């Protein structure tokens, strides 16, 4: 059995979903209540592969809300993630993806130091960040959507914003080794890590955001959008492919300009309908078929009976592992969302 | 659960700490004493399982002695009168139910609500306890899971006939728990225990127990949050 740990996007969203699903005890509550709310399994999922194989999964709502980070209720935020993981493990789920902010919180607050949760000893091999599949799908989106727009990768400049992150660095590795990309622009806050990445790749220009954007034919956005940073689409090339692979996704609504094509990054479509209710709640365009690639990773690991933390820690994603998860992705009928 | 940030420096021998501890320690001692009595009462209601219940009652007595030692170790005199007042609404409800042979209500109060609350509180206390109390509490919490299990198993076996009474007993008693929690909020904070973590751990433990008994997720979300908003 596979699992997905997810959360809602805001307090307001959480209240409306609780009302819609018929949980008035949760619907009328403020942030304080959600800070004390326990994790729950709220959906049973059946996924069928194009091979005919069928698997079962569970959706674990962690009750985390982004407002907990915004108001610095860090202990509450971290409790939500750890408790949701313990809940998944207690319910015998073999491999669970940490969706949305879950993996970000796990990494940033170093939650791997916490193993004992009440009477549960967390087995980290039962969890995956799903970042390998996300990075693979973003790379395939670069390769395939660029063709749709008539951008020739061998002449194209690709800017990666958030290049030193787990997903960003994996995207850089793939584009360096597997795609015939003319130029890579590396953008991130930490200069030391940027230099390390540049050394590892043996290529790529380190640049500031303002300088890089006007030069890029393709922009891969894999950093969370810091407050106050807005992209002025007038400075971008035309055509420009902007892949929004950050979390939460917000470039689509912010950037609307002729010749600038915004694509939701790290989203896959399944060839067959998935039997679940939860994706309509998280506002996917085609809820029966579209989902985050990180979630799909736990499905792929279940299909392949690879019950292991396939994506874990930071900057361990190799091109070979991306290839491996990519082959499973194709085999079972997942494809990258395109324009 | 384990704390993430550096735990605030607690001075176990300060007057402020000892003052708060005199009430929290008394609650734990009184709680274990009442649990001891309640399991004896349950033994009368469930003669087939009397031996097992007497065994559980003995464990509670031993826990009480352990916690009395924790108080002595910090040279604190437990405020037992406060603790008796603190437990009296729940205690009265148990007594009334026992007098009416309402086994389901008695099990919900003692084996589910009180045990889940004890487990949550002990788990939250362990990381912030003094060394002596930590060892005692770690031993106790392991046994409390057995007590919870007794109630779960009995109610699971009798789920269909117990369901309506469980719902009613939940409505009558859970709001009392939230009020009790509010009463000790400030003292618990002095000991380094946060209210929202306590509530969360309680709801997790209680939800798991209700799930084991046979309730659905929908029932659990409704029942375990009952009355929390109005407190």
Coordinates of C-alpha atoms in Angstrom, one line a residue:
Chain A
X1 CA 0.0 0.0 0.0
X2 CA 1.2 3.5 -0.8
X3 CA 0.4 6.7 1.0
X4 CA 0.4 10.4 0.4
X5 CA 0.8 13.0 3.1
X6 CA -0.9 16.2 2.1
X7 CA -2.3 19.4 3.5
X8 CA -4.5 22.3 2.4
X9 CA -3.3 25.6 1.1
X10 CA -4.7 28.0 3.7
X11 CA -6.9 28.2 6.8
X12 CA -9.7 29.5 4.6
X13 CA -9.3 26.6 2.2
X14 CA -9.2 24.2 5.1
X15 CA -12.4 25.6 6.6
X16 CA -14.2 25.4 3.3
X17 CA -13.1 21.8 2.6
X18 CA -14.1 20.7 6.1
X19 CA -17.5 22.2 5.5
X20 CA -17.8 20.6 2.1
X21 CA -16.9 17.2 3.4
X22 CA -19.3 17.5 6.3
X23 CA -17.0 18.1 9.3
X24 CA -18.6 21.1 11.1
X25 CA -16.3 20.5 14.1
X26 CA -13.4 21.4 12.0
X27 CA -15.1 23.9 9.6
X28 CA -15.7 26.8 12.1
X29 CA -12.3 26.6 13.8
X30 CA -9.4 29.1 13.7
X31 CA -5.7 28.4 13.5
X32 CA -5.3 27.5 17.2
X33 CA -7.6 24.5 16.6
X34 CA -5.7 23.3 13.5
X35 CA -2.5 23.6 15.5
X36 CA -3.9 20.9 17.8
X37 CA -5.7 18.8 15.2
X38 CA -4.5 15.2 14.7
X39 CA -3.7 13.6 11.3
X40 CA -6.4 11.7 9.6
X41 CA -6.7 9.3 6.7
X42 CA -9.4 10.9 4.6
X43 CA -9.3 9.1 1.3
X44 CA -8.8 5.6 0.0
X45 CA -7.2 5.5 -3.5
X46 CA -7.1 2.9 -6.2
X47 CA -4.7 3.4 -9.1
X48 CA -4.5 1.2 -12.2
X49 CA -1.4 1.0 -14.3
X50 CA -1.6 0.7 -18.1
X51 CA 0.0 -2.7 -17.5
X52 CA -3.2 -3.6 -15.7
X53 CA -1.6 -3.8 -12.3
X54 CA -3.8 -2.2 -9.6
X55 CA -2.6 -0.8 -6.3
X56 CA -4.3 0.7 -3.2
X57 CA -3.3 3.8 -1.3
X58 CA -4.3 6.2 1.5
X59 CA -4.4 10.0 1.7
X60 CA -3.2 11.3 5.1
X61 CA -4.3 14.8 5.8
X62 CA -1.6 16.2 8.2
X63 CA -3.7 19.2 9.3
X64 CA -0.6 21.4 8.6
X65 CA -1.4 24.8 7.3
X66 CA 1.0 27.3 5.7
X67 CA -0.1 29.9 8.2
X68 CA 1.7 27.9 10.9
X69 CA 5.0 28.8 9.1
X70 CA 3.9 32.4 8.5
X71 CA 3.1 32.9 12.2
X72 CA 6.3 31.1 13.3
X73 CA 4.4 28.3 15.0
X74 CA 7.2 26.0 14.0
X75 CA 6.6 23.4 16.7
X76 CA 3.1 23.0 15.6
X77 CA 4.2 22.7 11.9
X78 CA 6.8 20.1 12.7
X79 CA 4.5 18.1 14.9
X80 CA 2.0 17.9 12.1
X81 CA 4.5 16.3 9.7
X82 CA 6.0 13.9 12.3
X83 CA 2.5 12.9 13.5
X84 CA 1.3 12.3 10.0
X85 CA 4.3 10.1 9.3
X86 CA 3.7 8.1 12.5
X87 CA 0.0 7.8 11.5
X88 CA 0.9 6.5 8.0
X89 CA 3.4 4.0 9.5
X90 CA 0.8 2.8 12.1
X91 CA -1.6 2.1 9.4
X92 CA 0.8 -0.2 7.7
X93 CA 1.5 2.0 4.7
X94 CA 4.7 0.7 3.0
X95 CA 5.7 3.8 1.1
X96 CA 4.5 7.4 1.7
X97 CA 5.3 10.5 -0.2
X98 CA 5.7 13.8 1.7
X99 CA 3.7 16.2 -0.4
X100 CA 3.6 20.0 -0.4
X101 CA 5.4 21.6 2.4
X102 CA 5.9 18.3 4.3
X103 CA 9.2 17.4 2.8
X104 CA 10.4 21.1 3.0
X105 CA 9.6 21.2 6.7
X106 CA 11.2 17.8 7.2
X107 CA 14.4 18.9 5.6
X108 CA 14.6 22.5 6.9
X109 CA 13.9 21.6 10.5
X110 CA 16.1 18.6 10.4
X111 CA 13.3 16.2 11.5
X112 CA 15.4 13.2 10.8
X113 CA 16.8 13.6 14.3
X114 CA 13.3 12.5 15.6
X115 CA 12.8 8.8 15.4
X116 CA 10.7 8.0 18.5
X117 CA 7.1 9.4 18.3
X118 CA 5.2 8.1 21.3
X119 CA 5.2 4.4 21.0
X120 CA 6.2 4.4 17.3
X121 CA 9.8 4.2 16.1
X122 CA 9.7 6.0 12.7
X123 CA 11.1 3.9 9.9
X124 CA 12.3 6.4 7.4
X125 CA 12.7 3.8 4.6
X126 CA 8.9 3.9 4.4
X127 CA 8.9 7.5 3.2
X128 CA 10.0 9.4 0.2
X129 CA 10.2 13.1 -0.7
X130 CA 9.2 12.3 -4.3
X131 CA 11.8 14.8 -5.5
X132 CA 13.5 12.4 -7.9
X133 CA 10.3 11.9 -9.9
X134 CA 9.5 15.6 -9.7
X135 CA 12.9 16.5 -11.0
X136 CA 12.6 14.0 -13.8
X137 CA 9.2 15.3 -14.8
X138 CA 10.4 18.9 -14.8
X139 CA 13.3 17.9 -17.1
X140 CA 10.9 16.1 -19.5
X141 CA 8.7 19.2 -19.5
X142 CA 11.7 21.3 -20.5
X143 CA 12.5 18.9 -23.3
X144 CA 9.0 18.4 -24.6
X145 CA 7.3 21.8 -24.0
X146 CA 10.3 23.6 -25.6
X147 CA 9.6 21.6 -28.8
X148 CA 5.9 22.6 -28.6
X149 CA 7.0 26.2 -28.6
X150 CA 9.7 25.8 -31.3
X151 CA 12.5 26.5 -28.9
X152 CA 15.6 24.6 -30.0
X153 CA 17.3 23.3 -26.8
X154 CA 20.7 23.1 -28.5
X155 CA 20.6 26.9 -28.9
X156 CA 18.6 27.6 -25.8
X157 CA 19.6 29.2 -22.5
X158 CA 18.0 27.7 -19.5
X159 CA 17.8 29.5 -16.2
X160 CA 17.3 27.4 -13.0
X161 CA 16.0 29.5 -10.1
X162 CA 16.7 27.5 -6.9
X163 CA 19.5 25.6 -8.6
X164 CA 21.1 24.4 -5.4
X165 CA 18.0 22.8 -3.9
X166 CA 17.3 19.1 -4.0
X167 CA 15.1 19.3 -7.1
X168 CA 17.0 22.2 -8.7
X169 CA 20.4 20.5 -8.6
X170 CA 18.9 17.3 -10.0
X171 CA 17.4 19.3 -12.9
X172 CA 20.8 20.8 -13.5
X173 CA 22.5 17.4 -13.6
X174 CA 20.0 16.0 -16.1
X175 CA 20.0 19.0 -18.4
X176 CA 23.8 18.9 -18.3
X177 CA 24.1 15.2 -19.1
X178 CA 21.0 14.1 -20.9
X179 CA 19.8 17.2 -22.7
X180 CA 21.7 19.1 -25.3
X181 CA 21.2 22.5 -23.7
X182 CA 23.4 25.4 -24.9
X183 CA 23.7 27.3 -21.7
X184 CA 22.7 26.9 -18.0
X185 CA 22.2 29.9 -15.7
X186 CA 22.4 29.0 -12.0
X187 CA 20.5 31.1 -9.6
X188 CA 20.3 30.7 -5.9
X189 CA 20.9 32.6 -2.7
X190 CA 23.8 30.7 -1.3
X191 CA 27.0 31.6 -3.3
X192 CA 29.1 28.8 -1.8
X193 CA 26.6 26.1 -2.7
X194 CA 26.3 27.7 -6.2
X195 CA 30.1 27.4 -6.7
X196 CA 30.0 23.8 -5.5
X197 CA 27.3 23.0 -8.0
X198 CA 29.2 24.8 -10.8
X199 CA 32.3 22.8 -10.0
X200 CA 30.3 19.5 -10.0
X201 CA 28.7 20.3 -13.3
X202 CA 31.9 21.7 -14.8
X203 CA 29.7 24.4 -16.5
X204 CA 26.9 26.9 -15.9
X205 CA 27.0 30.6 -15.2
X206 CA 26.2 31.9 -11.7
X207 CA 24.0 34.9 -12.0
X208 CA 21.5 37.1 -10.2
X209 CA 17.9 36.8 -11.0
X210 CA 17.5 40.2 -12.6
X211 CA 20.5 39.6 -14.9
X212 CA 19.5 36.0 -15.8
X213 CA 15.8 36.4 -16.7
X214 CA 16.1 38.5 -19.8
X215 CA 18.7 36.0 -21.2
X216 CA 16.7 32.9 -20.7
X217 CA 14.6 31.0 -23.3
X218 CA 13.5 28.7 -20.6
X219 CA 13.1 29.5 -16.9
X220 CA 12.8 26.6 -14.4
X221 CA 11.4 27.9 -11.2
X222 CA 12.1 25.5 -8.4
X223 CA 12.4 27.9 -5.5
X224 CA 9.5 28.8 -3.3
X225 CA 8.5 32.3 -4.3
X226 CA 9.9 34.6 -1.6
X227 CA 7.5 37.4 -0.7
X228 CA 8.1 40.6 -2.7
X229 CA 9.8 38.9 -5.7
X230 CA 7.7 39.4 -8.8
X231 CA 8.7 38.7 -12.4
X232 CA 8.2 41.5 -14.8
X233 CA 7.2 39.6 -18.0
X234 CA 8.1 42.5 -20.2
X235 CA 11.8 41.8 -19.7
X236 CA 11.5 38.2 -20.7
X237 CA 12.3 36.8 -24.2
X238 CA 9.6 35.9 -26.6
X239 CA 8.9 33.1 -26.7
X240 CA 9.8 32.2 -23.1
X241 CA 8.9 28.9 -21.4
X242 CA 8.4 29.4 -17.7
X243 CA 8.1 26.2 -15.7
X244 CA 6.7 26.8 -12.3
X245 CA 8.0 23.8 -10.3
X246 CA 8.0 25.6 -6.9
X247 CA 5.7 25.1 -4.1
X248 CA 3.2 26.6 -3.8
X249 CA 2.6 27.4 -7.4
X250 CA 1.9 31.0 -8.0
X251 CA 3.6 32.1 -11.2
X252 CA 0.6 31.2 -13.5
X253 CA -1.6 33.8 -12.0
X254 CA 1.2 36.4 -11.6
X255 CA 2.7 36.2 -15.0
X256 CA 0.3 36.7 -17.9
X257 CA 1.9 38.1 -21.0
X258 CA 1.9 37.4 -24.7
X259 CA 4.7 35.1 -25.7
X260 CA 5.4 34.0 -22.1
X261 CA 4.1 30.4 -21.6
X262 CA 3.7 29.3 -18.0
X263 CA 3.6 25.6 -17.3
X264 CA 2.8 24.0 -14.0
X265 CA 6.0 22.1 -13.2
X266 CA 6.3 18.7 -11.6
X267 CA 2.8 17.7 -12.5
X268 CA 2.0 14.4 -14.2
X269 CA -1.1 13.1 -16.0
X270 CA -2.1 9.5 -15.6
X271 CA -3.4 7.7 -18.7
X272 CA -6.3 6.2 -16.7
X273 CA -8.7 7.8 -14.2
X274 CA -7.6 7.5 -10.6
X275 CA -10.3 6.7 -8.1
X276 CA -10.0 9.4 -5.4
X277 CA -11.8 12.4 -4.1
X278 CA -8.9 14.4 -2.8
X279 CA -7.5 15.9 -6.0
X280 CA -10.6 17.9 -6.7
X281 CA -10.0 19.4 -3.3
X282 CA -6.5 20.5 -4.0
X283 CA -7.6 22.3 -7.1
X284 CA -6.1 20.3 -10.0
X285 CA -7.5 21.1 -13.4
X286 CA -8.2 17.5 -14.2
X287 CA -8.6 16.0 -10.8
X288 CA -9.1 12.4 -11.9
X289 CA -5.8 12.3 -13.9
X290 CA -3.5 15.1 -12.8
X291 CA -1.3 15.0 -9.7
X292 CA 1.9 16.1 -8.2
X293 CA 4.9 14.0 -9.5
X294 CA 6.0 13.6 -5.9
X295 CA 2.8 11.8 -5.0
X296 CA 3.1 9.7 -8.2
X297 CA 6.6 8.6 -7.0
X298 CA 5.1 6.7 -4.1
X299 CA 2.6 5.0 -6.5
X300 CA 5.5 4.1 -8.8
X301 CA 7.5 2.7 -5.9
X302 CA 4.4 0.6 -4.9
X303 CA 3.9 -0.6 -8.4
X304 CA 7.6 -1.6 -8.6
X305 CA 7.5 -3.0 -5.0
X306 CA 10.5 -0.7 -4.3
X307 CA 9.6 -0.1 -0.7
X308 CA 12.4 2.2 0.1
X309 CA 13.1 5.9 0.7
X310 CA 14.0 6.4 -2.9
X311 CA 14.3 10.2 -2.6
X312 CA 15.7 11.2 0.8
X313 CA 18.0 13.9 2.2
X314 CA 19.4 16.7 0.1
X315 CA 21.3 16.7 -3.2
X316 CA 21.5 12.9 -3.5
X317 CA 19.5 12.7 -6.7
X318 CA 21.5 11.2 -9.5
X319 CA 20.7 11.1 -13.2
X320 CA 20.6 7.3 -13.0
X321 CA 17.9 7.4 -10.3
X322 CA 15.9 9.9 -12.4
X323 CA 16.2 7.5 -15.3
X324 CA 15.1 4.6 -13.2
X325 CA 12.0 6.4 -11.8
X326 CA 11.4 7.9 -15.3
X327 CA 11.2 4.4 -16.8
X328 CA 8.7 3.3 -14.2
X329 CA 6.7 6.4 -14.8
X330 CA 6.4 5.7 -18.5
X331 CA 5.8 2.0 -17.9
X332 CA 2.8 2.6 -15.7
X333 CA 1.2 5.4 -17.8
X334 CA 2.3 8.7 -16.3
X335 CA 3.3 11.6 -18.6
X336 CA 4.4 15.1 -17.9
X337 CA 1.9 17.9 -18.1
X338 CA 2.5 19.9 -21.3
X339 CA 1.2 23.1 -22.8
Chain B
X1 CA 6.8 13.9 21.2
X2 CA 10.4 15.0 21.2
X3 CA 11.0 18.7 21.2
X4 CA 12.7 20.3 18.3
X5 CA 14.0 23.6 19.6
X6 CA 16.3 23.7 22.6
X7 CA 14.1 23.0 25.6
X8 CA 13.7 26.0 27.8
X9 CA 15.9 25.9 30.8
X10 CA 13.8 24.5 33.6
X11 CA 14.9 25.0 37.2
X12 CA 13.3 22.1 38.9
X13 CA 14.1 23.5 42.3
X14 CA 12.7 27.0 41.8
X15 CA 9.7 28.1 43.8
X16 CA 7.7 28.7 40.7
X17 CA 8.4 25.2 39.4
X18 CA 7.7 23.5 42.7
X19 CA 4.5 25.5 43.2
X20 CA 3.2 24.3 39.7
X21 CA 4.5 20.8 40.4
X22 CA 2.6 20.6 43.7
X23 CA -0.7 20.7 41.7
X24 CA 0.4 18.6 38.6
X25 CA 2.1 16.0 40.8
X26 CA -1.1 15.8 42.9
X27 CA -3.3 15.4 39.8
X28 CA -1.1 12.5 38.7
X29 CA -1.2 10.8 42.2
X30 CA -4.9 11.3 42.6
X31 CA -5.5 10.2 39.0
X32 CA -3.6 6.9 39.6
X33 CA -5.5 6.4 42.9
X34 CA -8.9 6.9 41.3
X35 CA -7.8 4.6 38.4
X36 CA -7.0 2.0 41.0
X37 CA -10.5 2.3 42.6
X38 CA -12.2 2.5 39.2
X39 CA -10.6 -0.8 38.0
X40 CA -11.7 -2.4 41.3
X41 CA -15.3 -1.1 40.6
X42 CA -15.1 -2.4 37.0
X43 CA -14.0 -5.8 38.4
X44 CA -17.4 -5.9 40.2
X45 CA -19.2 -5.1 37.0
X46 CA -17.3 -7.6 34.9
X47 CA -16.8 -10.6 37.2
X48 CA -15.4 -12.8 34.4
X49 CA -12.5 -10.4 34.0
X50 CA -12.1 -9.6 37.6
X51 CA -8.6 -11.1 37.9
X52 CA -7.3 -9.1 35.0
X53 CA -8.9 -5.9 36.3
X54 CA -7.5 -6.4 39.8
X55 CA -4.1 -6.8 38.1
X56 CA -4.6 -3.4 36.3
X57 CA -5.7 -1.8 39.6
X58 CA -2.5 -3.0 41.2
X59 CA -0.4 -1.5 38.5
X60 CA -2.2 1.9 39.0
X61 CA -1.3 1.7 42.7
X62 CA 2.3 1.1 41.9
X63 CA 2.2 4.1 39.5
X64 CA 0.9 6.2 42.3
X65 CA 3.8 5.3 44.5
X66 CA 6.2 6.1 41.7
X67 CA 4.7 9.6 41.3
X68 CA 4.7 10.2 45.1
X69 CA 8.4 9.5 45.0
X70 CA 8.8 12.1 42.2
X71 CA 7.2 14.7 44.5
X72 CA 9.4 13.7 47.4
X73 CA 12.5 13.9 45.1
X74 CA 11.8 17.5 44.4
X75 CA 10.7 18.2 48.0
X76 CA 7.2 19.1 46.9
X77 CA 4.1 18.5 48.9
X78 CA 1.3 17.5 46.5
X79 CA -1.9 19.6 46.8
X80 CA -4.2 16.6 47.0
X81 CA -7.3 18.7 47.8
X82 CA -6.9 20.6 44.6
X83 CA -6.5 17.3 42.7
X84 CA -9.7 15.8 44.2
X85 CA -11.6 18.9 43.2
X86 CA -10.0 18.7 39.8
X87 CA -11.2 15.1 39.2
X88 CA -14.6 15.4 40.9
X89 CA -16.8 15.9 37.9
X90 CA -15.3 13.0 36.0
X91 CA -15.2 10.9 39.2
X92 CA -18.9 11.6 39.9
X93 CA -19.8 10.6 36.4
X94 CA -17.9 7.3 36.8
X95 CA -19.6 6.6 40.2
X96 CA -23.0 7.3 38.8
X97 CA -22.5 5.1 35.8
X98 CA -21.1 2.3 38.0
X99 CA -24.1 2.5 40.3
X100 CA -26.3 2.1 37.2
X101 CA -24.2 -0.8 35.8
X102 CA -23.3 1.2 32.8
X103 CA -20.1 -0.7 31.9
X104 CA -19.7 1.1 28.6
X105 CA -19.7 4.6 30.1
X106 CA -17.4 3.4 32.9
X107 CA -14.9 2.0 30.3
X108 CA -15.1 5.2 28.2
X109 CA -14.3 7.4 31.2
X110 CA -11.6 5.3 32.7
X111 CA -10.1 3.1 30.0
X112 CA -10.4 5.5 27.1
X113 CA -10.6 9.2 28.2
X114 CA -8.4 9.0 31.4
X115 CA -5.9 6.5 30.0
X116 CA -5.6 8.5 26.7
X117 CA -5.1 11.7 28.6
X118 CA -2.6 10.1 30.9
X119 CA -0.6 8.7 27.9
X120 CA -0.7 12.0 26.1
X121 CA 0.4 14.0 29.2
X122 CA 3.1 11.5 30.2
X123 CA 4.5 11.5 26.6
X124 CA 4.6 15.3 26.5
X125 CA 6.1 15.4 30.1
X126 CA 8.9 12.9 29.5
X127 CA 11.2 15.2 27.4
X128 CA 10.9 18.0 30.0
X129 CA 10.9 16.0 33.2
X130 CA 13.8 15.9 35.7
X131 CA 15.9 12.8 35.4
X132 CA 14.3 11.0 38.3
X133 CA 10.7 11.6 37.1
X134 CA 11.6 10.8 33.5
X135 CA 12.6 7.2 34.4
X136 CA 9.5 6.7 36.5
X137 CA 7.2 8.2 33.8
X138 CA 8.8 6.2 31.0
X139 CA 8.0 3.0 32.9
X140 CA 4.5 4.1 33.7
X141 CA 3.5 5.1 30.2
X142 CA 4.4 1.7 28.8
X143 CA 1.9 0.1 31.2
X144 CA -0.8 2.7 30.5
X145 CA -1.0 1.4 27.0
X146 CA -2.1 -2.0 28.4
X147 CA -4.9 -0.3 30.4
X148 CA -6.1 1.5 27.3
X149 CA -6.0 -1.9 25.4
X150 CA -8.2 -3.5 28.0
X151 CA -11.0 -1.0 27.3
X152 CA -10.5 -1.1 23.6
X153 CA -10.7 -4.9 23.4
X154 CA -13.9 -5.1 25.5
X155 CA -15.6 -2.3 23.6
X156 CA -14.5 -3.7 20.2
X157 CA -16.0 -7.0 21.1
X158 CA -19.2 -5.3 22.1
X159 CA -19.1 -2.5 19.6
X160 CA -22.6 -2.7 18.1
X161 CA -24.4 -2.8 21.4
X162 CA -22.1 -0.1 22.9
X163 CA -22.0 2.4 20.1
X164 CA -24.9 4.6 21.2
X165 CA -23.9 4.7 24.8
X166 CA -20.3 5.5 23.8
X167 CA -21.5 8.5 21.8
X168 CA -23.6 9.7 24.7
X169 CA -20.8 9.2 27.2
X170 CA -18.4 11.0 24.9
X171 CA -20.7 14.0 24.7
X172 CA -21.1 14.1 28.5
X173 CA -17.5 13.6 29.4
X174 CA -15.1 15.0 26.8
X175 CA -16.1 18.6 27.4
X176 CA -15.1 18.0 31.1
X177 CA -11.6 17.0 29.9
X178 CA -11.1 20.2 28.0
X179 CA -12.2 22.2 31.1
X180 CA -9.8 20.3 33.2
X181 CA -7.0 21.0 30.7
X182 CA -7.7 24.7 30.9
X183 CA -7.5 24.6 34.7
X184 CA -3.9 23.3 34.6
X185 CA -2.8 25.2 31.5
X186 CA -0.6 27.7 33.3
X187 CA 0.9 25.1 35.6
X188 CA 1.6 22.7 32.7
X189 CA 3.4 25.6 30.9
X190 CA 5.7 26.2 33.9
X191 CA 6.7 22.5 33.6
X192 CA 7.4 23.0 29.9
X193 CA 4.3 21.3 28.6
X194 CA 2.3 23.0 25.8
X195 CA -1.4 22.9 25.7
X196 CA -1.7 22.5 21.9
X197 CA 0.7 19.6 22.0
X198 CA -1.2 18.0 24.8
X199 CA -4.5 18.4 23.0
X200 CA -3.0 17.0 19.8
X201 CA -1.5 14.0 21.5
X202 CA -4.8 13.3 23.3
X203 CA -6.8 13.5 20.1
X204 CA -4.3 11.2 18.3
X205 CA -4.5 8.6 21.1
X206 CA -8.2 8.9 21.6
X207 CA -8.8 8.8 17.9
X208 CA -6.7 5.6 17.6
X209 CA -8.6 4.0 20.4
X210 CA -12.0 4.9 18.8
X211 CA -10.6 3.5 15.5
X212 CA -9.6 0.2 17.1
X213 CA -13.0 -0.1 18.6
X214 CA -14.7 0.2 15.2
X215 CA -15.6 3.9 14.7
X216 CA -15.1 5.4 11.2
X217 CA -12.8 8.4 10.5
X218 CA -15.9 10.6 10.3
X219 CA -17.1 9.5 13.7
X220 CA -13.6 9.9 15.2
X221 CA -13.2 13.5 13.9
X222 CA -16.6 14.4 15.3
X223 CA -16.2 12.6 18.6
X224 CA -12.6 13.5 19.4
X225 CA -13.1 17.2 18.8
X226 CA -16.5 17.3 20.6
X227 CA -16.8 20.4 22.8
X228 CA -13.3 21.6 22.2
X229 CA -14.4 24.8 20.4
X230 CA -16.7 25.9 23.2
X231 CA -14.2 25.7 26.0

